[in-house]
Short mmCIF file of C-alpha atoms in Angstrom, two decimals:
data_model
loop_
_atom_site.label_atom_id
_atom_site.label_comp_id
_atom_site.label_asym_id
_atom_site.label_seq_id
_atom_site.Cartn_x
_atom_site.Cartn_y
_atom_site.Cartn_z
CA SER A 1 17.80 11.42 -12.26
CA ILE A 2 20.50 8.76 -12.38
CA VAL A 3 19.86 7.74 -8.78
CA THR A 4 16.12 7.31 -9.39
CA THR A 5 16.79 5.35 -12.58
CA ASN A 6 19.25 3.06 -10.80
CA ILE A 7 16.85 2.47 -7.91
CA MET A 8 14.05 1.66 -10.35
CA ASN A 9 16.34 -0.78 -12.17
CA ILE A 10 17.19 -2.51 -8.88
CA ILE A 11 13.50 -2.76 -7.99
CA ARG A 12 12.54 -3.91 -11.47
CA TYR A 13 15.11 -6.66 -11.87
CA ALA A 14 16.20 -7.75 -8.41
CA ILE A 15 13.10 -7.46 -6.32
CA PHE A 16 10.21 -8.36 -8.55
CA THR A 17 9.36 -10.08 -11.71
CA PRO A 18 6.94 -7.81 -13.54
CA GLY A 19 3.98 -7.27 -11.27
CA PHE A 20 5.16 -9.26 -8.28
CA PHE A 21 7.22 -8.20 -5.29
CA LYS A 22 8.96 -11.40 -4.30
CA SER A 23 8.37 -12.98 -0.92
CA SER A 24 10.64 -11.44 1.70
CA ALA A 25 11.90 -8.81 -0.81
CA PHE A 26 12.43 -6.15 1.87
CA ILE A 27 12.05 -8.27 5.02
CA SER A 28 13.72 -6.68 8.08
CA CYS A 29 14.95 -3.69 6.07
CA GLU A 30 15.70 -1.73 9.24
CA ASN A 31 16.17 1.73 7.70
CA LEU A 32 13.24 1.72 5.27
CA THR A 33 10.88 4.50 6.37
CA THR A 34 8.70 5.37 3.37
CA VAL A 35 7.73 3.51 0.22
CA ASN A 36 6.00 5.19 -2.70
CA LEU A 37 5.85 2.52 -5.37
CA PRO A 38 5.74 3.45 -9.04
CA LEU A 39 2.42 3.73 -10.80
CA LYS A 40 3.94 2.60 -14.10
CA ASP A 41 7.28 1.35 -15.30
CA THR A 42 9.47 3.32 -17.69
CA ILE A 43 7.66 2.01 -20.78
CA ASN A 44 4.29 3.14 -19.38
CA GLN A 45 2.96 -0.32 -18.72
CA THR A 46 0.75 -0.68 -15.68
CA TYR A 47 1.37 -3.98 -13.93
CA ASN A 48 -1.06 -6.21 -12.13
CA PHE A 49 0.84 -6.16 -8.83
CA GLU A 50 0.93 -8.73 -6.07
CA ILE A 51 2.72 -7.85 -2.86
CA GLY A 52 4.41 -11.16 -1.94
CA ARG A 53 4.44 -13.05 1.35
CA GLN A 54 6.48 -11.14 3.97
CA ALA A 55 7.58 -8.63 1.31
CA PHE A 56 7.91 -5.82 3.87
CA ALA A 57 7.65 -7.83 7.11
CA SER A 58 9.55 -6.49 10.12
CA CYS A 59 10.53 -3.22 8.47
CA VAL A 60 10.37 -1.71 11.93
CA LYS A 61 10.92 1.92 10.83
CA LEU A 62 8.47 1.86 7.92
CA GLN A 63 6.00 4.70 8.49
CA SER A 64 4.03 4.93 5.27
CA ILE A 65 3.48 3.12 2.01
CA VAL A 66 1.65 3.99 -1.19
CA LEU A 67 0.91 0.80 -3.11
CA PRO A 68 0.99 1.03 -6.91
CA LYS A 69 -2.12 1.19 -9.03
CA GLY A 70 -2.77 -2.31 -10.29
CA THR A 71 -2.13 -4.01 -6.94
CA HIS A 72 -4.66 -6.81 -6.66
CA ILE A 73 -3.35 -9.06 -3.86
CA ILE A 74 -1.57 -8.32 -0.59
CA ASP A 75 -0.21 -11.69 0.49
CA GLU A 76 0.17 -13.23 3.95
CA LEU A 77 2.35 -11.37 6.42
CA ALA A 78 3.23 -8.75 3.77
CA PHE A 79 3.57 -5.95 6.36
CA TYR A 80 3.74 -8.08 9.48
CA ASN A 81 5.35 -6.35 12.46
CA CYS A 82 5.85 -3.00 10.75
CA TYR A 83 5.41 -1.36 14.16
CA LYS A 84 5.65 2.25 13.02
CA LEU A 85 3.49 1.98 9.89
CA SER A 86 0.99 4.80 10.43
CA TYR A 87 -0.73 4.92 7.04
CA ILE A 88 -1.12 3.01 3.83
CA VAL A 89 -2.68 3.96 0.51
CA ILE A 90 -4.58 1.02 -0.97
CA PRO A 91 -5.35 1.52 -4.66
CA ALA A 92 -8.61 0.68 -6.36
CA GLY A 93 -8.53 -2.84 -7.71
CA VAL A 94 -7.23 -4.64 -4.62
CA GLU A 95 -9.26 -7.84 -4.45
CA GLN A 96 -7.73 -9.69 -1.54
CA ILE A 97 -5.75 -9.02 1.64
CA LYS A 98 -4.55 -12.36 2.98
CA ALA A 99 -3.97 -13.63 6.53
CA ASN A 100 -1.97 -11.49 8.95
CA ALA A 101 -0.89 -9.08 6.21
CA PHE A 102 -1.03 -6.15 8.63
CA ASN A 103 -0.76 -7.83 12.03
CA GLY A 104 1.73 -6.19 14.34
CA CYS A 105 1.18 -2.81 12.67
CA TYR A 106 0.36 -1.18 16.01
CA SER A 107 0.65 2.41 14.77
CA LEU A 108 -1.59 1.93 11.72
CA ASP A 109 -4.32 4.50 12.24
CA LYS A 110 -5.18 5.59 8.70
CA ILE A 111 -6.03 3.52 5.65
CA TYR A 112 -6.47 5.63 2.54
CA TYR A 113 -8.50 3.77 -0.07
CA GLU A 114 -8.70 5.10 -3.63
CA LEU A 115 -12.43 4.47 -4.09
CA ASP A 116 -15.55 4.57 -1.94
CA GLU A 117 -16.93 2.46 0.90
CA ILE A 118 -18.98 0.23 -1.43
CA ASP A 119 -15.84 -0.80 -3.33
CA TYR A 120 -13.84 -1.21 -0.11
CA ALA A 121 -16.48 -3.64 1.16
CA MET A 122 -15.84 -5.80 -1.92
CA ILE A 123 -12.24 -6.53 -0.88
CA GLU A 124 -11.81 -10.01 0.60
CA ILE A 125 -10.00 -9.15 3.84
CA ASP A 126 -8.92 -12.07 6.02
CA SER A 127 -10.34 -11.76 9.54
CA THR A 128 -6.84 -11.88 11.06
CA ASN A 129 -6.22 -8.33 9.81
CA THR A 130 -7.78 -6.64 12.81
CA SER A 131 -5.75 -3.45 12.27
CA LEU A 132 -7.80 -2.74 9.12
CA SER A 133 -10.94 -1.76 11.01
CA LEU A 134 -13.45 0.43 9.19
CA ASP A 135 -13.06 3.32 11.63
CA LYS A 136 -9.54 3.86 10.22
CA VAL A 137 -10.58 3.93 6.52
CA TYR A 138 -10.75 7.13 4.47
CA TYR A 139 -12.21 7.16 0.95
CA TYR A 140 -10.85 9.10 -2.03
CA SER A 141 -12.59 12.11 -3.55
CA LYS A 142 -11.27 14.73 -5.96
CA THR A 143 -13.84 17.20 -4.67
CA GLU A 144 -14.30 18.31 -1.09
CA LYS A 145 -16.79 16.31 0.98
CA THR A 146 -17.85 16.93 4.54
CA ASP A 147 -20.06 13.88 5.10
CA GLY A 148 -17.69 11.21 6.33
CA LYS A 149 -14.02 10.42 6.04
CA TRP A 150 -12.60 11.52 2.68
CA TRP A 151 -9.13 12.30 1.36
CA TYR A 152 -7.26 13.56 -1.71
CA TYR A 153 -3.63 13.91 -2.85
CA VAL A 154 -1.49 16.99 -2.30
CA GLY A 155 1.54 16.07 -4.35
CA TRP A 156 1.89 12.39 -3.41
CA VAL A 157 0.76 12.90 0.16
CA PRO A 158 -2.73 11.77 1.21
CA THR A 159 -4.55 14.70 2.81
CA GLU A 160 -7.92 14.61 4.54
CA TRP A 161 -10.74 16.91 3.50
#
């Protein structure tokens, strides 16, 4: 649609250089409630994303976010004080979550990770991110599993098995 195309153009040119959401890009965006970032741009190129410092900090109504495939770094304070953030989808390939990226996310109770627990353990997570405790993590599976905490997509919504 025209609206979607225009929004994508704004995101593409004003908010990030290819693959990088600028620092403070959405800081204190009071009415932002949900973010489902694109998996690819319009020319089908997958970026190597970095979520910049304070990119979504103090978005006090943000409830959920699906990070794009190709995200490899979540910078300092990226989601700091997003009080209502209840879940996040972290794609495979994230290598580092820097200091205080999720501090102040008091409602964060589900972390949906797109691979398994072995791969999740490989992510370098700064110790200040206490809201990312393992008891909140669900691992992706296309087939139903009953041994542990697993999830899959229904549309673009993470759903637990």
